[in-house]
Short mmCIF file of C-alpha atoms and ligand atoms in Angstrom, two decimals:
data_model
loop_
_atom_site.label_atom_id
_atom_site.label_comp_id
_atom_site.label_asym_id
_atom_site.label_seq_id
_atom_site.Cartn_x
_atom_site.Cartn_y
_atom_site.Cartn_z
CA UNK R 1 -12.47 -7.04 -33.93
CA UNK R 2 -9.11 -7.77 -32.33
CA UNK R 3 -9.14 -8.97 -28.75
CA UNK R 4 -8.06 -5.51 -27.72
CA UNK R 5 -9.51 -2.50 -26.09
CA UNK R 6 -11.95 -0.73 -28.38
CA UNK R 7 -13.28 2.73 -27.90
CA UNK R 8 -16.88 3.70 -28.35
CA UNK R 9 -16.95 6.53 -30.78
CA UNK R 10 -19.64 8.48 -29.03
CA UNK R 11 -18.05 10.74 -26.47
CA UNK R 12 -20.39 11.49 -23.61
CA UNK R 13 -21.64 14.99 -23.18
CA UNK R 14 -22.75 15.93 -19.71
CA UNK R 15 -23.25 19.17 -17.91
CA UNK R 16 -21.70 21.05 -20.81
CA UNK R 17 -18.40 19.15 -20.68
CA UNK R 18 -17.26 16.81 -23.41
CA UNK R 19 -15.90 13.75 -21.66
CA UNK R 20 -13.05 11.58 -22.83
CA UNK R 21 -14.47 8.60 -24.65
CA UNK R 22 -15.78 5.72 -22.60
CA UNK R 23 -13.44 2.80 -23.05
CA UNK R 24 -15.38 -0.44 -23.21
CA UNK R 25 -13.04 -3.36 -23.00
CA UNK R 26 -13.89 -6.44 -25.01
CA UNK R 27 -15.49 -9.07 -22.76
CA UNK R 28 -12.61 -11.47 -23.16
CA UNK R 29 -10.08 -8.71 -22.48
CA UNK R 30 -11.38 -7.93 -19.00
CA UNK R 31 -9.35 -5.68 -16.78
CA UNK R 32 -7.21 -7.43 -14.18
CA UNK R 33 -5.28 -6.18 -11.21
CA UNK R 34 -1.48 -5.97 -11.39
CA UNK R 35 -0.92 -9.50 -10.10
CA UNK R 36 -3.55 -10.90 -12.46
CA UNK R 37 -5.33 -12.72 -9.63
CA UNK R 38 -8.39 -10.47 -9.69
CA UNK R 39 -10.68 -9.80 -12.65
CA UNK R 40 -12.68 -6.58 -12.29
CA UNK R 41 -16.42 -7.07 -12.73
CA UNK R 42 -17.02 -4.47 -15.41
CA UNK R 43 -15.45 -3.64 -18.74
CA UNK R 44 -16.67 -0.04 -18.63
CA UNK R 45 -13.75 2.23 -17.87
CA UNK R 46 -13.33 5.98 -18.15
CA UNK R 47 -10.12 7.97 -17.75
CA UNK R 48 -10.88 11.65 -17.18
CA UNK R 49 -8.22 14.25 -17.82
CA UNK R 50 -9.56 17.13 -15.77
CA UNK R 51 -11.53 17.88 -12.63
CA UNK R 52 -14.42 19.04 -14.80
CA UNK R 53 -14.50 15.66 -16.50
CA UNK R 54 -14.47 13.92 -13.13
CA UNK R 55 -17.36 16.10 -11.95
CA UNK R 56 -19.39 15.35 -15.07
CA UNK R 57 -18.80 11.64 -14.69
CA UNK R 58 -19.76 11.69 -11.02
CA UNK R 59 -22.95 13.59 -11.75
CA UNK R 60 -23.87 11.22 -14.55
CA UNK R 61 -23.35 7.90 -12.80
CA UNK R 62 -25.20 6.19 -9.95
CA UNK R 63 -22.41 3.88 -8.91
CA UNK R 64 -18.75 3.41 -9.79
CA UNK R 65 -15.29 2.92 -8.32
CA UNK R 66 -12.03 4.80 -8.84
CA UNK R 67 -9.08 2.76 -10.03
CA UNK R 68 -5.49 3.71 -9.25
CA UNK R 69 -2.66 1.60 -10.59
CA UNK R 70 -4.48 -1.68 -9.73
CA UNK R 71 -1.87 -2.98 -7.30
CA UNK R 72 -4.33 -4.22 -4.68
CA UNK R 73 -4.82 -7.97 -4.47
CA UNK R 74 -8.51 -8.00 -3.56
CA UNK R 75 -11.80 -6.47 -4.73
CA UNK R 76 -11.31 -3.10 -2.95
CA UNK R 77 -11.27 -1.20 -6.27
CA UNK R 78 -13.90 -3.28 -8.03
CA UNK R 79 -17.25 -2.17 -9.41
CA UNK R 80 -20.04 -3.99 -11.22
CA UNK R 81 -21.01 -0.74 -12.89
CA UNK R 82 -18.19 1.57 -13.96
CA UNK R 83 -14.52 2.15 -13.25
CA UNK R 84 -12.98 5.61 -13.29
CA UNK R 85 -9.24 5.45 -13.86
CA UNK R 86 -7.05 8.12 -12.28
CA UNK R 87 -4.28 7.33 -14.76
CA UNK R 88 -4.58 10.58 -16.72
CA UNK R 89 -4.82 12.75 -13.62
CA UNK R 90 -1.11 12.59 -13.06
CA UNK R 91 0.31 16.09 -13.12
CA UNK R 92 2.51 17.81 -10.56
CA UNK R 93 0.75 21.07 -9.78
CA UNK R 94 3.02 23.01 -7.46
CA UNK R 95 6.00 22.81 -5.16
CA UNK R 96 5.71 25.24 -2.25
CA UNK R 97 9.23 25.66 -0.94
CA UNK R 98 8.15 27.83 1.98
CA UNK R 99 5.49 25.45 3.21
CA UNK R 100 7.63 22.43 2.18
CA UNK R 101 4.74 20.79 0.36
CA UNK R 102 4.04 19.46 -3.10
CA UNK R 103 0.57 19.35 -4.65
CA UNK R 104 -0.14 16.62 -7.20
CA UNK R 105 -3.01 15.09 -9.10
CA UNK R 106 -4.19 11.90 -7.49
CA UNK R 107 -3.16 9.40 -10.14
CA UNK R 108 0.54 10.27 -10.25
CA UNK R 109 2.79 7.38 -9.38
CA UNK R 110 5.36 7.72 -6.62
CA UNK R 111 8.18 6.98 -9.05
CA UNK R 112 7.30 9.99 -11.23
CA UNK R 113 6.73 12.28 -8.26
CA UNK R 114 10.00 11.20 -6.61
CA UNK R 115 12.03 11.94 -9.75
CA UNK R 116 10.53 15.42 -9.91
CA UNK R 117 11.10 16.09 -6.22
CA UNK R 118 14.69 14.87 -6.36
CA UNK R 119 15.49 17.07 -9.33
CA UNK R 120 14.20 20.02 -7.30
CA UNK R 121 16.17 19.13 -4.17
CA UNK R 122 13.30 17.59 -2.20
CA UNK R 123 12.21 14.21 -0.82
CA UNK R 124 9.25 12.39 0.67
CA UNK R 125 9.78 10.88 4.10
CA UNK R 126 9.39 7.32 2.83
CA UNK R 127 8.32 5.05 -0.02
CA UNK R 128 6.77 1.59 -0.27
CA UNK R 129 8.71 -1.39 -1.62
CA UNK R 130 7.78 -0.31 -5.14
CA UNK R 131 7.46 3.13 -6.80
CA UNK R 132 4.85 2.01 -9.34
CA UNK R 133 1.71 2.75 -7.28
CA UNK R 134 -0.49 5.85 -7.45
CA UNK R 135 -0.35 8.36 -4.61
CA UNK R 136 -4.13 8.38 -4.02
CA UNK R 137 -4.45 4.60 -4.27
CA UNK R 138 -1.60 4.05 -1.83
CA UNK R 139 -2.86 6.62 0.67
CA UNK R 140 -6.39 5.17 0.48
CA UNK R 141 -5.14 1.85 1.89
CA UNK R 142 -2.46 3.13 4.34
CA UNK R 143 0.36 1.75 2.23
CA UNK R 144 3.65 1.85 4.09
CA UNK R 145 7.40 1.40 3.85
CA UNK R 146 9.52 0.66 6.89
CA UNK R 147 11.20 2.58 9.71
CA UNK R 148 10.43 2.72 13.41
CA UNK R 149 10.01 6.48 13.18
CA UNK R 150 8.35 6.57 9.76
CA UNK R 151 4.59 6.81 9.52
CA UNK R 152 2.90 5.20 6.51
CA UNK R 153 2.75 7.07 3.20
CA UNK R 154 -0.59 8.72 4.09
CA UNK R 155 1.11 10.44 7.00
CA UNK R 156 2.64 12.87 4.46
CA UNK R 157 -0.81 14.08 3.36
CA UNK R 158 -1.63 17.59 4.56
CA UNK R 159 -4.56 18.41 2.26
CA UNK R 160 -6.87 16.75 -0.26
CA UNK R 161 -9.26 17.85 -2.98
CA UNK R 162 -12.21 15.50 -3.38
CA UNK R 163 -15.13 15.33 -5.80
CA UNK R 164 -17.98 14.04 -3.68
CA UNK R 165 -21.05 12.05 -4.72
CA UNK R 166 -22.94 15.20 -5.79
CA UNK R 167 -20.12 16.23 -8.09
CA UNK R 168 -19.14 19.07 -5.80
CA UNK R 169 -15.49 19.75 -5.02
CA UNK R 170 -14.42 19.91 -1.39
CA UNK R 171 -11.07 20.56 0.23
CA UNK R 172 -9.97 18.96 3.46
CA UNK R 173 -6.80 19.94 5.27
CA UNK R 174 -4.92 18.75 8.32
CA UNK R 175 -4.82 22.30 9.59
CA UNK R 176 -8.50 23.26 9.19
CA UNK R 177 -10.49 20.03 9.25
CA UNK R 178 -9.42 18.37 12.46
CA UNK R 179 -12.57 16.24 12.61
CA UNK R 180 -13.02 14.93 9.08
CA UNK R 181 -9.42 14.92 7.87
CA UNK R 182 -8.16 11.96 9.95
CA UNK R 183 -11.18 9.97 8.74
CA UNK R 184 -10.79 10.91 5.09
CA UNK R 185 -7.12 10.26 4.35
CA UNK R 186 -7.17 6.45 4.64
CA UNK R 187 -10.55 6.29 2.92
CA UNK R 188 -10.57 2.84 1.24
CA UNK R 189 -11.96 4.56 -1.83
CA UNK R 190 -15.25 5.28 -0.07
CA UNK R 191 -15.42 9.03 0.36
CA UNK R 192 -15.32 10.33 -3.22
CA UNK R 193 -12.90 10.83 -6.08
CA UNK R 194 -9.69 12.22 -4.66
CA UNK R 195 -8.43 14.53 -7.36
CA UNK R 196 -5.49 16.31 -5.68
CA UNK R 197 -3.25 15.72 -2.70
CA UNK R 198 -0.80 18.01 -0.96
CA UNK R 199 2.08 16.16 0.67
CA UNK R 200 4.80 17.22 3.09
CA UNK R 201 8.27 17.20 1.62
CA UNK R 202 11.72 17.71 3.08
CA UNK R 203 15.17 18.52 1.67
CA UNK R 204 16.53 15.66 -0.41
CA UNK R 205 18.79 13.13 1.30
CA UNK R 206 21.04 10.27 0.29
CA UNK R 207 20.65 6.72 1.50
CA UNK R 208 22.94 3.70 1.51
CA UNK R 209 21.53 0.22 1.47
CA UNK R 210 23.36 -2.63 3.20
CA UNK R 211 22.18 -6.22 3.12
CA UNK R 212 23.13 -8.91 5.62
CA UNK R 213 22.54 -12.62 5.24
CA UNK R 214 21.31 -15.17 7.78
CA UNK R 215 20.04 -13.51 10.93
CA UNK R 216 18.85 -16.05 13.47
CA UNK R 217 15.24 -15.67 14.59
CA UNK R 218 16.49 -16.07 18.16
CA UNK R 219 18.24 -12.69 17.90
CA UNK R 220 14.84 -11.01 17.77
CA UNK R 221 13.90 -12.12 21.28
CA UNK R 222 16.15 -9.61 22.99
CA UNK R 223 17.23 -7.33 20.13
CA UNK R 224 14.11 -6.70 18.01
CA UNK R 225 14.00 -2.96 18.67
CA UNK R 226 17.75 -2.55 18.21
CA UNK R 227 17.69 -4.47 14.93
CA UNK R 228 14.70 -2.60 13.53
CA UNK R 229 16.19 0.75 14.63
CA UNK R 230 19.58 0.07 13.07
CA UNK R 231 18.73 2.18 10.05
CA UNK R 232 16.20 4.69 8.77
CA UNK R 233 14.27 1.78 7.25
CA UNK R 234 14.88 -1.89 8.03
CA UNK R 235 13.32 -5.04 6.51
CA UNK R 236 13.81 -8.68 7.47
CA UNK R 237 13.10 -11.46 4.98
CA UNK R 238 12.38 -15.13 5.68
CA UNK R 239 10.73 -18.15 4.07
CA UNK R 240 10.08 -19.54 7.57
CA UNK R 241 12.50 -22.40 7.06
CA UNK R 242 15.18 -22.96 9.73
CA UNK R 243 14.25 -20.10 12.09
CA UNK R 244 16.37 -17.86 9.92
CA UNK R 245 16.01 -14.48 8.23
CA UNK R 246 17.81 -15.02 4.96
CA UNK R 247 18.26 -11.26 4.41
CA UNK R 248 18.26 -8.06 6.45
CA UNK R 249 17.98 -4.85 4.41
CA UNK R 250 19.17 -1.71 6.19
CA UNK R 251 18.57 1.63 4.53
CA UNK R 252 20.57 4.35 6.30
CA UNK R 253 20.33 8.07 5.71
CA UNK R 254 23.74 9.53 4.96
CA UNK R 255 22.84 12.67 6.93
CA UNK R 256 22.26 10.70 10.14
CA UNK R 257 25.25 9.76 12.25
CA UNK R 258 24.03 6.30 13.22
CA UNK R 259 25.36 3.79 10.73
CA UNK R 260 26.07 0.38 12.19
CA UNK R 261 25.53 -1.03 8.72
CA UNK R 262 29.20 -0.33 8.08
CA UNK R 263 30.17 -3.35 10.19
CA UNK R 264 30.86 -6.71 8.49
CA UNK R 265 28.61 -8.49 11.00
CA UNK R 266 25.15 -7.62 12.27
CA UNK R 267 23.81 -9.62 15.21
CA UNK R 268 25.53 -12.71 13.81
CA UNK R 269 24.40 -12.05 10.21
CA UNK R 270 27.11 -11.45 7.62
CA UNK R 271 27.39 -8.69 5.04
CA UNK R 272 26.25 -9.74 1.57
CA UNK R 273 28.95 -9.67 -1.11
CA UNK R 274 26.64 -8.77 -4.01
CA UNK R 275 23.24 -7.20 -4.63
CA UNK R 276 20.40 -9.56 -3.67
CA UNK R 277 16.70 -9.92 -4.47
CA UNK R 278 14.52 -10.50 -1.37
CA UNK R 279 13.72 -13.89 -2.96
CA UNK R 280 17.35 -15.00 -3.11
CA UNK R 281 16.84 -17.23 -6.17
CA UNK R 282 15.68 -14.28 -8.31
CA UNK R 283 18.01 -11.90 -10.11
CA UNK R 284 18.76 -8.65 -8.26
CA UNK R 285 18.55 -6.73 -11.56
CA UNK R 286 15.09 -5.39 -10.60
CA UNK R 287 16.30 -4.29 -7.15
CA UNK R 288 17.63 -0.98 -5.98
CA UNK R 289 21.39 -0.62 -5.50
CA UNK R 290 22.88 -2.18 -2.35
CA UNK R 291 26.43 -2.87 -1.10
CA UNK R 292 26.48 0.41 0.82
CA UNK R 293 26.69 2.57 -2.31
CA UNK R 294 25.11 5.93 -1.39
CA UNK R 295 22.44 7.24 -3.72
CA UNK R 296 19.36 9.45 -3.84
CA UNK R 297 16.52 8.60 -1.45
CA UNK R 298 14.12 7.54 -4.19
CA UNK R 299 16.62 5.07 -5.64
CA UNK R 300 17.18 3.33 -2.31
CA UNK R 301 13.99 3.50 -0.19
CA UNK R 302 11.94 1.23 -2.51
CA UNK R 303 13.29 -2.31 -2.91
CA UNK R 304 12.44 -2.34 -6.61
CA UNK R 305 13.39 -0.03 -9.48
CA UNK R 306 10.74 1.93 -11.33
CA UNK R 307 11.40 0.58 -14.83
CA UNK R 308 11.31 -3.07 -13.77
CA UNK R 309 8.79 -5.63 -12.50
CA UNK R 310 8.64 -5.38 -8.72
CA UNK R 311 8.56 -8.41 -6.43
CA UNK R 312 8.11 -11.71 -8.30
CA UNK R 313 5.09 -10.85 -10.49
CA UNK R 314 2.98 -14.02 -10.36
CA UNK R 315 2.10 -13.90 -6.68
CA UNK R 316 -0.46 -13.17 -4.00
CA UNK R 317 0.13 -10.98 -0.95
CA UNK R 318 -1.22 -10.78 2.62
CA UNK R 319 0.05 -8.67 5.51
CA UNK R 320 -0.83 -8.24 9.18
CA UNK R 321 -0.05 -5.36 11.52
CA UNK R 322 0.67 -6.13 15.18
CA UNK R 323 1.49 -3.75 18.04
CA UNK R 324 5.23 -3.09 18.16
CA UNK R 325 5.65 -4.42 21.68
CA UNK R 326 4.20 -7.78 20.61
CA UNK R 327 6.47 -8.19 17.59
CA UNK R 328 8.55 -11.14 18.73
CA UNK R 329 5.65 -13.12 20.16
CA UNK R 330 3.60 -12.54 17.01
CA UNK R 331 6.49 -13.62 14.77
CA UNK R 332 6.89 -16.76 16.91
CA UNK R 333 3.17 -17.49 16.56
CA UNK R 334 3.59 -17.49 12.78
CA UNK R 335 6.83 -19.47 12.99
CA UNK R 336 4.95 -22.27 14.73
CA UNK R 337 2.96 -22.64 11.49
CA UNK R 338 6.09 -22.93 9.35
CA UNK R 339 5.34 -26.42 8.08
CA UNK R 340 2.02 -25.21 6.70
CA UNK R 341 3.36 -21.90 5.38
CA UNK R 342 6.70 -22.83 3.81
CA UNK R 343 5.36 -24.90 0.88
CA UNK R 344 3.34 -21.90 -0.35
CA UNK R 345 5.48 -18.89 0.52
CA UNK R 346 7.78 -17.00 -1.81
CA UNK R 347 8.98 -14.65 0.94
CA UNK R 348 7.90 -12.97 4.17
CA UNK R 349 8.98 -9.44 5.06
CA UNK R 350 8.95 -7.89 8.54
CA UNK R 351 8.79 -4.08 8.74
CA UNK R 352 8.02 -1.40 11.35
CA UNK R 353 5.74 1.61 10.93
CA UNK R 354 5.16 4.48 13.33
CA UNK R 355 1.75 5.40 14.75
CA UNK R 356 -0.60 7.89 13.05
CA UNK R 357 -4.06 9.29 13.73
CA UNK R 358 -6.00 8.14 10.65
CA UNK R 359 -9.15 6.33 11.73
CA UNK R 360 -8.84 3.42 9.30
CA UNK R 361 -5.07 3.13 9.40
CA UNK R 362 -3.92 -0.15 10.96
CA UNK R 363 -1.35 2.03 12.78
CA UNK R 364 -3.98 4.29 14.36
CA UNK R 365 -2.36 5.44 17.62
CA UNK R 366 -0.20 2.32 17.52
CA UNK R 367 3.47 1.93 16.51
CA UNK R 368 3.28 -1.33 14.58
CA UNK R 369 5.22 -4.19 13.08
CA UNK R 370 4.01 -5.86 9.90
CA UNK R 371 4.32 -9.51 8.97
CA UNK R 372 3.95 -9.69 5.20
CA UNK R 373 3.52 -12.80 3.02
CA UNK R 374 4.27 -12.98 -0.69
CA UNK R 375 2.59 -16.24 -1.69
CA UNK R 376 2.80 -18.43 -4.72
CA UNK R 377 -0.26 -17.71 -6.83
CA UNK R 378 -2.33 -20.61 -5.48
CA UNK R 379 -5.51 -19.11 -4.03
CA UNK R 380 -7.09 -22.45 -3.01
CA UNK R 381 -4.07 -23.15 -0.77
CA UNK R 382 -3.64 -19.56 0.45
CA UNK R 383 -7.34 -19.17 1.23
CA UNK R 384 -7.09 -22.14 3.58
CA UNK R 385 -3.96 -20.80 5.26
CA UNK R 386 -5.11 -17.24 5.93
CA UNK R 387 -7.71 -18.14 8.59
CA UNK R 388 -5.09 -20.28 10.32
CA UNK R 389 -2.59 -17.40 10.40
CA UNK R 390 -5.31 -14.96 11.43
CA UNK R 391 -6.29 -17.21 14.32
CA UNK R 392 -2.67 -17.48 15.45
CA UNK R 393 -2.32 -13.69 15.31
CA UNK R 394 -5.71 -12.91 16.87
CA UNK R 395 -4.31 -12.58 20.42
CA UNK R 396 -2.17 -9.71 19.09
CA UNK R 397 -5.13 -7.83 17.63
CA UNK R 398 -3.59 -8.28 14.20
CA UNK R 399 -5.09 -6.08 11.49
CA UNK R 400 -4.83 -7.04 7.81
CA UNK R 401 -3.51 -4.70 5.11
CA UNK R 402 -6.58 -3.26 3.38
CA UNK R 403 -5.17 -3.82 -0.10
CA UNK R 404 -4.04 -7.42 0.32
CA UNK R 405 -5.77 -10.76 0.86
CA UNK R 406 -7.45 -11.57 4.16
CA UNK R 407 -10.48 -13.37 5.59
CA UNK R 408 -11.06 -11.22 8.70
CA UNK R 409 -14.79 -10.56 9.25
CA UNK R 410 -16.70 -7.29 9.67
CA UNK R 411 -17.46 -8.30 13.26
CA UNK R 412 -13.76 -8.61 13.94
CA UNK R 413 -13.08 -5.23 12.28
CA UNK R 414 -15.56 -3.71 14.71
CA UNK R 415 -13.37 -4.72 17.61
CA UNK R 416 -10.09 -3.89 15.86
CA UNK R 417 -11.04 -0.36 14.77
CA UNK R 418 -12.43 1.89 17.47
CA UNK R 419 -13.26 4.52 14.83
CA UNK R 420 -15.17 2.17 12.50
CA UNK R 421 -18.54 3.66 13.49
CA UNK R 422 -17.24 7.19 12.88
CA UNK R 423 -15.88 6.11 9.51
CA UNK R 424 -19.27 4.63 8.53
CA UNK R 425 -20.92 7.93 9.45
CA UNK R 426 -18.33 9.91 7.49
CA UNK R 427 -18.91 7.83 4.36
CA UNK R 428 -22.69 8.23 4.72
CA UNK R 429 -22.27 11.97 5.16
CA UNK R 430 -20.23 12.40 1.96
CA UNK R 431 -21.91 9.61 0.00
CA UNK R 432 -25.48 9.14 1.34
CA UNK R 433 -26.65 7.03 -1.62
CA UNK R 434 -23.63 4.74 -1.69
CA UNK R 435 -22.26 5.84 -5.06
CA UNK R 436 -18.75 4.76 -4.05
CA UNK R 437 -19.85 1.65 -2.16
CA UNK R 438 -18.90 -1.75 -3.53
CA UNK R 439 -18.98 -5.29 -2.23
CA UNK R 440 -15.70 -4.76 -0.38
CA UNK R 441 -17.00 -1.78 1.60
CA UNK R 442 -20.41 -3.42 2.15
CA UNK R 443 -18.78 -6.52 3.58
CA UNK R 444 -15.84 -5.19 5.55
CA UNK R 445 -16.99 -1.77 6.68
CA UNK R 446 -20.78 -1.97 6.80
CA UNK R 447 -21.33 -5.72 7.38
CA UNK R 448 -24.26 -5.55 4.97
CA UNK R 449 -26.55 -8.62 4.71
CA UNK R 450 -24.40 -10.50 7.13
CA UNK R 451 -21.59 -10.49 4.56
C1 FAD U 1 4.37 -5.79 -6.00
C2 FAD U 1 3.61 -5.06 -4.94
C3 FAD U 1 4.32 -4.52 -3.88
C4 FAD U 1 3.63 -3.86 -2.85
N1 FAD U 1 4.35 -3.30 -1.83
C5 FAD U 1 3.70 -2.68 -0.83
C6 FAD U 1 4.42 -2.10 0.25
O1 FAD U 1 5.64 -2.05 0.25
N2 FAD U 1 3.71 -1.57 1.27
C7 FAD U 1 2.36 -1.58 1.29
O2 FAD U 1 1.77 -1.12 2.27
N3 FAD U 1 1.65 -2.05 0.25
C8 FAD U 1 2.30 -2.61 -0.80
N4 FAD U 1 1.57 -3.10 -1.85
C9 FAD U 1 0.12 -2.89 -1.88
C10 FAD U 1 -0.22 -1.58 -2.58
O3 FAD U 1 0.66 -0.58 -2.30
C11 FAD U 1 -1.59 -1.08 -2.17
O4 FAD U 1 -2.49 -2.08 -2.40
C12 FAD U 1 -2.01 0.25 -2.85
O5 FAD U 1 -3.26 0.63 -2.32
C13 FAD U 1 -2.09 0.15 -4.35
O6 FAD U 1 -2.35 1.42 -4.91
P1 FAD U 1 -3.06 1.54 -6.34
O7 FAD U 1 -2.84 2.90 -6.86
O8 FAD U 1 -2.64 0.42 -7.20
O9 FAD U 1 -4.57 1.39 -5.91
P2 FAD U 1 -5.79 0.53 -6.51
O10 FAD U 1 -5.55 -0.90 -6.23
O11 FAD U 1 -6.03 0.88 -7.91
O12 FAD U 1 -6.96 1.09 -5.58
C14 FAD U 1 -6.91 0.96 -4.18
C15 FAD U 1 -8.04 1.71 -3.52
O13 FAD U 1 -7.82 3.12 -3.66
C16 FAD U 1 -8.98 3.72 -4.25
N5 FAD U 1 -8.52 4.83 -5.06
C17 FAD U 1 -7.51 4.86 -5.93
N6 FAD U 1 -7.39 6.09 -6.45
C18 FAD U 1 -8.35 6.84 -5.92
C19 FAD U 1 -8.77 8.19 -6.06
N7 FAD U 1 -8.15 9.03 -6.88
N8 FAD U 1 -9.82 8.63 -5.35
C20 FAD U 1 -10.48 7.79 -4.50
N9 FAD U 1 -10.13 6.52 -4.32
C21 FAD U 1 -9.09 6.05 -5.02
C22 FAD U 1 -9.64 2.60 -5.05
O14 FAD U 1 -11.01 2.84 -5.28
C23 FAD U 1 -9.41 1.43 -4.11
O15 FAD U 1 -10.39 1.47 -3.10
C24 FAD U 1 2.21 -3.74 -2.90
C25 FAD U 1 1.51 -4.26 -3.99
C26 FAD U 1 2.21 -4.90 -5.01
C27 FAD U 1 1.45 -5.42 -6.18
#
């Protein structure tokens, strides 16, 4: 047999529903995450095409994990038993123009949803750096873009449909489920199979993207808020050499008056004369249009275009959230480690995210700044660096991104997340036998066996 995916011919029949065939990947063709740094522990994968198929699968299996588009860098989506891909649950179900909401199946990718919304005159409030990720997978980990007044992507969720551990379908909404809803949106894959999400939308808008080169780190001491508020979404990039941000990306809404990005200079940084990749040595072909050319929101808010490889590809990522008011001090604390960091870093990005009320969101009741690291794919080196960075950022109560690499302990999470106990209870309520539990949840959320 070729070293390819093969399909078992026997379709499973459960509870009267014929399931899509179980895909059993050949052992040496194991499923990896997007970056290729993580090998999932099972080759048994199913991709249901309907809610009924999801329900049958849930009823027929003791333990499994849902897979989105596999863009996390750690074992959050891993299972030793079965994986249930959301890839074929990717339809747009309805656009409610009165309520200004769109309802989608969970596995749809932002890029596909954005194209549909734009063609109907609507927009989401924000996007991450890439449009390739699934809506449910991104919301599960509190994935974010940038913008001092923009909450993370989960903040657009107003309702969810979930298949729980019993195979029953439940609906949770912002309006009606004030208690459970804030716990269930950023769910780390632990509450059940999210099958549908309803998201807030708004009338479509155009954005221009202006890039400046060489902003001195010293400018952040007195102007951090001004710099990060200079556009609808602002990102700073550095490799930690020379106390310098090599690039500042300012995404400005064309329907908002404020547009300082028109000036040739920005706090001493100079306007770029061509499109740039955040990693200056790489071609900007994969990047969204810059040079102030206005365009639709979904073609400017992500840094990378849908049809192309985002970021660098062969990489690792880590990211830490710190309280907004501590931004400069936290950045300085990392800068002091520049000699250790620089040999291993591809690029760091600084972004701002507004507060929300999701229990497991790193921005829970806290406007935040993120310090992100795109590393060379050298885990032995990165694994030694992360505890050093985490120690330097500990005085700022830094919280790691749930979908990226970190070494923070369960004990530390207990002090960082005041709602951790409530979240544990919520997971036990919806999933008493731990069907959706995996090593990641055991270790980070439940602190099982001293992990
Ligand atoms: C190149 C690159 C750029 C990135 N840029 C950003 C960025 O700009 N901002 C940012 O915050 N993050 C960023 N990330 C991280 C990424 O957005 C998150 O890790 C996100 O969670 C990935 O979504 P996914 O669909 O790939 O989820 P997966 O990795 O497949 O799964 C993540 C979690 O969601 C759960 N899950 C997925 N679907 C469902 C479902 N239907 N029901 C229940 N649980 C489900 C899984 O079980 C798992 O626990 C980036 C990652 C890469 C590789």
